PDB file of C-alpha atoms in Angstrom:
ATOM      1  CA  MET A1032     135.026 -61.655 249.264  1.00 58.00           C
ATOM      2  CA  LYS A1033     138.172 -61.718 250.373  1.00 64.00           C
ATOM      3  CA  ILE A1034     141.143 -59.649 248.772  1.00 71.00           C
ATOM      4  CA  ARG A1035     142.632 -62.508 246.897  1.00 66.00           C
ATOM      5  CA  THR A1036     139.519 -63.576 245.094  1.00 69.00           C
ATOM      6  CA  LYS A1037     139.335 -60.168 244.420  1.00 64.00           C
ATOM      7  CA  LEU A1038     142.733 -59.732 242.298  1.00 60.00           C
ATOM      8  CA  VAL A1039     142.004 -62.587 240.643  1.00 58.00           C
ATOM      9  CA  VAL A1040     138.823 -61.402 239.296  1.00 61.00           C
ATOM     10  CA  VAL A1041     140.420 -58.509 238.262  1.00 59.00           C
ATOM     11  CA  PHE A1042     143.250 -59.642 237.023  1.00 60.00           C
ATOM     12  CA  SER A1043     140.767 -62.117 234.754  1.00 68.00           C
ATOM     13  CA  LEU A1044     139.198 -59.320 233.696  1.00 70.00           C
ATOM     14  CA  VAL A1045     141.898 -57.889 233.226  1.00 66.00           C
ATOM     15  CA  ALA A1046     143.228 -60.858 230.889  1.00 67.00           C
ATOM     16  CA  VAL A1047     140.076 -61.136 229.137  1.00 67.00           C
ATOM     17  CA  VAL A1048     140.762 -57.569 228.408  1.00 70.00           C
ATOM     18  CA  VAL A1049     143.470 -57.348 226.293  1.00 69.00           C
ATOM     19  CA  LEU A1050     143.217 -60.403 225.451  1.00 77.00           C
ATOM     20  CA  LEU A1051     139.600 -59.457 222.903  1.00 76.00           C
ATOM     21  CA  ALA A1052     142.269 -55.570 222.383  1.00 72.00           C
ATOM     22  CA  VAL A1053     145.040 -58.545 221.112  1.00 74.00           C
ATOM     23  CA  SER A1054     142.715 -60.573 219.100  1.00 76.00           C
ATOM     24  CA  MET A1055     141.166 -57.052 217.804  1.00 79.00           C
ATOM     25  CA  SER A1056     144.166 -56.104 216.365  1.00 77.00           C
ATOM     26  CA  GLY A1057     145.373 -58.629 214.445  1.00 75.00           C
ATOM     27  CA  TYR A1058     141.686 -58.912 212.891  1.00 74.00           C
ATOM     28  CA  PHE A1059     141.650 -55.009 211.677  1.00 75.00           C
ATOM     29  CA  TYR A1060     145.675 -55.977 210.809  1.00 75.00           C
ATOM     30  CA  ALA A1061     144.682 -59.080 209.076  1.00 77.00           C
ATOM     31  CA  LYS A1062     141.252 -58.249 207.315  1.00 78.00           C
ATOM     32  CA  ALA A1063     142.788 -55.097 205.855  1.00 78.00           C
ATOM     33  CA  TYR A1064     145.937 -57.214 205.300  1.00 76.00           C
ATOM     34  CA  PHE A1065     144.079 -59.345 202.936  1.00 76.00           C
ATOM     35  CA  GLN A1066     141.354 -56.452 201.467  1.00 79.00           C
ATOM     36  CA  ASN A1067     145.101 -54.682 199.961  1.00 80.00           C
ATOM     37  CA  SER A1068     146.342 -58.288 199.135  1.00 79.00           C
ATOM     38  CA  ILE A1069     143.116 -58.540 197.131  1.00 73.00           C
ATOM     39  CA  GLU A1070     142.619 -55.533 195.887  1.00 77.00           C
ATOM     40  CA  GLN A1071     146.445 -55.239 194.555  1.00 80.00           C
ATOM     41  CA  GLN A1072     146.222 -58.676 192.736  1.00 76.00           C
ATOM     42  CA  LEU A1073     142.561 -57.299 191.395  1.00 74.00           C
ATOM     43  CA  LEU A1074     144.715 -54.147 189.693  1.00 79.00           C
ATOM     44  CA  LEU A1075     146.897 -56.359 188.785  1.00 80.00           C
ATOM     45  CA  ASN A1076     144.766 -58.494 186.189  1.00 77.00           C
ATOM     46  CA  GLY A1077     142.536 -55.656 185.781  1.00 75.00           C
ATOM     47  CA  GLU A1078     145.944 -54.694 184.629  1.00 81.00           C
ATOM     48  CA  ALA A1079     146.881 -57.035 182.382  1.00 79.00           C
ATOM     49  CA  ASN A1080     143.739 -58.000 180.616  1.00 76.00           C
ATOM     50  CA  ALA A1081     143.487 -54.273 179.575  1.00 78.00           C
ATOM     51  CA  ASN A1082     146.741 -54.274 178.240  1.00 83.00           C
ATOM     52  CA  ARG A1083     146.375 -57.628 176.718  1.00 81.00           C
ATOM     53  CA  LEU A1084     142.621 -55.524 174.690  1.00 79.00           C
ATOM     54  CA  GLU A1085     145.120 -52.651 174.252  1.00 84.00           C
ATOM     55  CA  GLY A1086     147.287 -55.057 172.218  1.00 88.00           C
ATOM     56  CA  TRP A1087     143.709 -56.689 169.842  1.00 84.00           C
ATOM     57  CA  LEU A1088     142.883 -53.246 169.044  1.00 87.00           C
ATOM     58  CA  ASP A1089     146.603 -52.196 168.030  1.00 91.00           C
ATOM     59  CA  ALA A1090     146.107 -54.931 165.788  1.00 92.00           C
ATOM     60  CA  LYS A1091     143.410 -54.252 164.030  1.00 92.00           C
ATOM     61  CA  LYS A1092     144.958 -50.845 164.438  1.00 93.00           C
ATOM     62  CA  ARG A1093     147.176 -51.256 161.541  1.00 94.00           C
ATOM     63  CA  VAL A1094     145.615 -53.943 159.335  1.00 94.00           C
ATOM     64  CA  VAL A1095     143.696 -50.532 158.341  1.00 95.00           C
ATOM     65  CA  GLN A1096     146.572 -48.597 158.415  1.00 94.00           C
ATOM     66  CA  LEU A1097     148.345 -50.959 156.305  1.00 93.00           C
ATOM     67  CA  THR A1098     145.296 -51.360 154.071  1.00 93.00           C
ATOM     68  CA  ALA A1099     145.255 -47.184 153.280  1.00 93.00           C
ATOM     69  CA  SER A1100     148.720 -47.446 152.823  1.00 91.00           C
ATOM     70  CA  THR A1101     148.580 -50.084 150.061  1.00 91.00           C
ATOM     71  CA  ILE A1102     146.233 -48.360 148.470  1.00 90.00           C
ATOM     72  CA  GLN A1103     147.647 -44.602 148.449  1.00 87.00           C
ATOM     73  CA  THR A1104     151.196 -46.579 147.320  1.00 84.00           C
ATOM     74  CA  ALA A1105     149.882 -48.750 145.087  1.00 77.00           C
ATOM     75  CA  SER A1106     147.248 -46.712 143.079  1.00 68.00           C
ATOM     76  CA  GLU A1107     145.813 -43.300 142.455  1.00 72.00           C
ATOM     77  CA  GLY A1108     143.110 -44.722 140.105  1.00 74.00           C
ATOM     78  CA  SER A1109     140.417 -46.508 141.561  1.00 82.00           C
ATOM     79  CA  VAL A1110     141.190 -48.551 144.770  1.00 88.00           C
ATOM     80  CA  PRO A1111     140.912 -52.604 143.541  1.00 90.00           C
ATOM     81  CA  VAL A1112     139.325 -54.906 145.184  1.00 92.00           C
ATOM     82  CA  SER A1113     142.136 -57.218 145.359  1.00 91.00           C
ATOM     83  CA  LEU A1114     143.878 -53.945 147.870  1.00 90.00           C
ATOM     84  CA  LEU A1115     140.622 -54.560 150.332  1.00 93.00           C
ATOM     85  CA  GLN A1116     140.511 -58.349 150.542  1.00 92.00           C
ATOM     86  CA  GLY A1117     144.152 -58.720 152.887  1.00 89.00           C
ATOM     87  CA  TYR A1118     142.052 -59.298 156.145  1.00 89.00           C
ATOM     88  CA  GLN A1119     140.436 -63.272 154.811  1.00 89.00           C
ATOM     89  CA  SER A1120     143.755 -64.326 155.290  1.00 88.00           C
ATOM     90  CA  THR A1121     145.248 -62.179 157.723  1.00 86.00           C
ATOM     91  CA  ASP A1122     142.803 -61.590 160.382  1.00 89.00           C
ATOM     92  CA  LYS A1123     139.097 -63.000 159.962  1.00 88.00           C
ATOM     93  CA  GLU A1124     137.722 -60.997 163.291  1.00 91.00           C
ATOM     94  CA  PHE A1125     137.582 -58.335 160.678  1.00 93.00           C
ATOM     95  CA  ASN A1126     133.400 -58.512 158.899  1.00 93.00           C
ATOM     96  CA  ASP A1127     134.914 -55.786 155.676  1.00 95.00           C
ATOM     97  CA  ILE A1128     137.123 -53.649 154.884  1.00 96.00           C
ATOM     98  CA  TYR A1129     136.273 -51.133 152.927  1.00 96.00           C
ATOM     99  CA  ALA A1130     137.268 -47.887 150.766  1.00 96.00           C
ATOM    100  CA  GLY A1131     135.218 -44.316 150.350  1.00 95.00           C
ATOM    101  CA  ALA A1132     135.908 -42.313 147.622  1.00 94.00           C
ATOM    102  CA  THR A1133     135.245 -38.331 147.432  1.00 94.00           C
ATOM    103  CA  THR A1134     133.696 -39.216 144.339  1.00 93.00           C
ATOM    104  CA  GLY A1135     131.125 -41.591 146.536  1.00 94.00           C
ATOM    105  CA  ALA A1136     131.813 -44.673 145.350  1.00 93.00           C
ATOM    106  CA  LEU A1137     132.402 -48.033 147.896  1.00 94.00           C
ATOM    107  CA  VAL A1138     134.293 -51.096 147.180  1.00 94.00           C
ATOM    108  CA  SER A1139     134.413 -53.994 149.620  1.00 95.00           C
ATOM    109  CA  GLY A1140     136.866 -56.603 150.476  1.00 94.00           C
ATOM    110  CA  SER A1141     133.888 -59.006 151.454  1.00 93.00           C
ATOM    111  CA  GLY A1142     132.708 -58.398 148.626  1.00 90.00           C
ATOM    112  CA  TRP A1143     129.568 -56.658 149.042  1.00 92.00           C
ATOM    113  CA  THR A1144     127.483 -54.372 146.719  1.00 91.00           C
ATOM    114  CA  PRO A1145     126.093 -50.925 147.933  1.00 90.00           C
ATOM    115  CA  PRO A1146     122.117 -50.701 147.083  1.00 91.00           C
ATOM    116  CA  SER A1147     121.029 -47.670 144.336  1.00 90.00           C
ATOM    117  CA  GLY A1148     121.561 -44.354 146.341  1.00 90.00           C
ATOM    118  CA  PHE A1149     124.658 -45.770 148.594  1.00 93.00           C
ATOM    119  CA  ASP A1150     126.028 -42.749 149.037  1.00 95.00           C
ATOM    120  CA  PRO A1151     129.506 -43.389 152.311  1.00 95.00           C
ATOM    121  CA  ARG A1152     130.683 -39.531 152.615  1.00 96.00           C
ATOM    122  CA  THR A1153     127.104 -39.503 154.478  1.00 95.00           C
ATOM    123  CA  ARG A1154     127.736 -42.448 156.520  1.00 93.00           C
ATOM    124  CA  PRO A1155     129.506 -41.455 160.102  1.00 91.00           C
ATOM    125  CA  TRP A1156     132.924 -43.751 160.077  1.00 94.00           C
ATOM    126  CA  TYR A1157     133.854 -41.830 157.285  1.00 96.00           C
ATOM    127  CA  GLN A1158     133.198 -38.087 157.510  1.00 95.00           C
ATOM    128  CA  ASP A1159     134.453 -39.009 161.725  1.00 94.00           C
ATOM    129  CA  ALA A1160     137.891 -40.487 159.721  1.00 96.00           C
ATOM    130  CA  LEU A1161     138.232 -37.114 157.890  1.00 95.00           C
ATOM    131  CA  ARG A1162     137.202 -34.883 160.637  1.00 95.00           C
ATOM    132  CA  ALA A1163     139.707 -36.475 162.830  1.00 94.00           C
ATOM    133  CA  LYS A1164     142.327 -36.811 159.612  1.00 93.00           C
ATOM    134  CA  ALA A1165     143.704 -39.706 161.925  1.00 95.00           C
ATOM    135  CA  LEU A1166     141.938 -42.936 162.288  1.00 96.00           C
ATOM    136  CA  VAL A1167     139.045 -43.188 164.211  1.00 95.00           C
ATOM    137  CA  PHE A1168     136.552 -45.449 166.872  1.00 90.00           C
ATOM    138  CA  SER A1169     132.940 -45.143 165.636  1.00 89.00           C
ATOM    139  CA  GLU A1170     130.173 -45.746 167.593  1.00 86.00           C
ATOM    140  CA  PRO A1171     128.302 -48.422 167.248  1.00 86.00           C
ATOM    141  CA  TYR A1172     125.720 -48.651 164.815  1.00 86.00           C
ATOM    142  CA  ILE A1173     123.762 -51.110 162.147  1.00 87.00           C
ATOM    143  CA  ASP A1174     125.824 -51.884 159.401  1.00 88.00           C
ATOM    144  CA  ALA A1175     124.253 -51.218 156.041  1.00 84.00           C
ATOM    145  CA  ASP A1176     125.432 -55.547 154.701  1.00 86.00           C
ATOM    146  CA  THR A1177     124.991 -57.006 157.261  1.00 87.00           C
ATOM    147  CA  LYS A1178     122.041 -55.411 159.853  1.00 89.00           C
ATOM    148  CA  GLN A1179     124.003 -56.015 162.961  1.00 89.00           C
ATOM    149  CA  LEU A1180     125.962 -53.141 165.634  1.00 87.00           C
ATOM    150  CA  VAL A1181     129.296 -53.179 164.292  1.00 90.00           C
ATOM    151  CA  VAL A1182     131.810 -50.796 165.660  1.00 90.00           C
ATOM    152  CA  SER A1183     134.545 -49.449 162.190  1.00 93.00           C
ATOM    153  CA  LEU A1184     138.030 -48.319 162.410  1.00 95.00           C
ATOM    154  CA  SER A1185     138.757 -46.324 160.149  1.00 96.00           C
ATOM    155  CA  VAL A1186     141.460 -43.652 158.278  1.00 97.00           C
ATOM    156  CA  PRO A1187     142.207 -41.448 155.729  1.00 96.00           C
ATOM    157  CA  TYR A1188     143.650 -42.027 152.478  1.00 94.00           C
ATOM    158  CA  THR A1189     145.543 -39.498 149.914  1.00 92.00           C
ATOM    159  CA  THR A1190     146.911 -39.450 146.761  1.00 87.00           C
ATOM    160  CA  SER A1191     151.280 -39.286 147.134  1.00 81.00           C
ATOM    161  CA  SER A1192     151.004 -35.914 146.939  1.00 83.00           C
ATOM    162  CA  GLY A1193     148.664 -35.550 150.515  1.00 86.00           C
ATOM    163  CA  ILE A1194     145.356 -35.292 148.444  1.00 91.00           C
ATOM    164  CA  VAL A1195     142.831 -36.893 150.328  1.00 93.00           C
ATOM    165  CA  ARG A1196     140.907 -39.221 148.116  1.00 93.00           C
ATOM    166  CA  GLY A1197     138.649 -41.194 150.334  1.00 95.00           C
ATOM    167  CA  VAL A1198     138.276 -43.552 153.419  1.00 97.00           C
ATOM    168  CA  VAL A1199     139.529 -46.468 154.411  1.00 97.00           C
ATOM    169  CA  GLY A1200     136.756 -48.372 156.569  1.00 96.00           C
ATOM    170  CA  SER A1201     136.272 -51.861 158.827  1.00 95.00           C
ATOM    171  CA  ASP A1202     133.671 -53.507 160.401  1.00 94.00           C
ATOM    172  CA  ILE A1203     133.766 -55.008 164.054  1.00 93.00           C
ATOM    173  CA  LEU A1204     130.876 -56.562 165.150  1.00 91.00           C
ATOM    174  CA  LEU A1205     129.944 -56.122 168.254  1.00 86.00           C
ATOM    175  CA  THR A1206     128.811 -59.960 169.108  1.00 86.00           C
ATOM    176  CA  THR A1207     133.176 -59.839 168.464  1.00 88.00           C
ATOM    177  CA  LEU A1208     133.931 -57.699 170.939  1.00 82.00           C
ATOM    178  CA  GLU A1209     131.531 -58.995 173.312  1.00 82.00           C
ATOM    179  CA  ALA A1210     133.912 -62.685 172.091  1.00 83.00           C
ATOM    180  CA  VAL A1211     137.304 -61.080 172.969  1.00 80.00           C
ATOM    181  CA  ILE A1212     135.405 -59.997 175.948  1.00 79.00           C
ATOM    182  CA  LYS A1213     133.997 -63.297 177.529  1.00 78.00           C
ATOM    183  CA  ASP A1214     137.537 -64.937 176.726  1.00 76.00           C
ATOM    184  CA  ILE A1215     138.921 -62.194 179.472  1.00 73.00           C
ATOM    185  CA  LYS A1216     139.725 -64.761 182.404  1.00 67.00           C
ATOM    186  CA  VAL A1217     139.468 -64.085 186.043  1.00 66.00           C
ATOM    187  CA  GLU A1218     138.469 -65.221 189.142  1.00 64.00           C
ATOM    188  CA  GLY A1219     135.735 -65.143 191.329  1.00 61.00           C
ATOM    189  CA  LEU A1220     132.936 -62.606 191.270  1.00 63.00           C
ATOM    190  CA  GLN A1221     135.024 -60.792 188.889  1.00 68.00           C
ATOM    191  CA  TYR A1222     133.612 -59.723 185.260  1.00 72.00           C
ATOM    192  CA  ALA A1223     134.787 -57.813 182.554  1.00 76.00           C
ATOM    193  CA  PHE A1224     133.987 -55.180 179.947  1.00 77.00           C
ATOM    194  CA  LEU A1225     134.609 -52.479 176.725  1.00 78.00           C
ATOM    195  CA  LEU A1226     133.471 -48.269 177.735  1.00 77.00           C
ATOM    196  CA  ASP A1227     134.397 -46.252 174.612  1.00 76.00           C
ATOM    197  CA  ASN A1228     134.826 -42.824 176.276  1.00 76.00           C
ATOM    198  CA  LYS A1229     132.017 -41.684 176.331  1.00 78.00           C
ATOM    199  CA  GLY A1230     131.222 -44.631 179.158  1.00 79.00           C
ATOM    200  CA  LEU A1231     128.935 -46.416 176.480  1.00 79.00           C
ATOM    201  CA  ILE A1232     129.512 -49.917 177.343  1.00 79.00           C
ATOM    202  CA  LEU A1233     130.231 -51.475 173.478  1.00 78.00           C
ATOM    203  CA  ALA A1234     130.838 -55.472 175.082  1.00 79.00           C
ATOM    204  CA  HIS A1235     129.897 -57.146 178.004  1.00 77.00           C
ATOM    205  CA  SER A1236     129.829 -60.403 179.212  1.00 71.00           C
ATOM    206  CA  ARG A1237     126.554 -60.230 180.997  1.00 71.00           C
ATOM    207  CA  GLU A1238     124.653 -60.310 177.479  1.00 69.00           C
ATOM    208  CA  ASP A1239     121.462 -58.627 179.137  1.00 72.00           C
ATOM    209  CA  LEU A1240     123.646 -55.360 180.144  1.00 67.00           C
TER     210      LEU A1240
END
């Protein structure tokens, strides 16, 4: 083989190697760039939807807290049903708002009459709120009225002197939470779900999970 031919072959191989190296470098750079862009978009999308859900939950908290405050300032005796019915016109995503007194009596804004022997003081929503001395979210449980899974928001209410009179509770059906989660708009293979602080799935866009 002539020297010229050898040089052509050598330079051709060098050119192929250089071109391959440049192509691979460009490929990995582009891959990293697009991967980073996708991850950033997913992060922003996740934060936006988390903020939206947080706003939804904050609105529910305000309704329950306002109900408790209204009871504290409006009545020192038994709780009038009318003070528990405001959600029916302001926020129909609640299944019920009710008040369990330290005497064991329960008044329901939905008009539900508890069965004989029912004692709200034994219910988790009541005990958790008293223990925390603040508004709390319950774990899912079977509602005594609807027999469906619900999550409760509950907060103690007191006399003007600060003596606990009972607990205001509220029920949100788990199906309502699921509807909110399903309404979150995501793209591609993304999906949304809601966990509590113990890792329990409260709502998922896939019903089988």
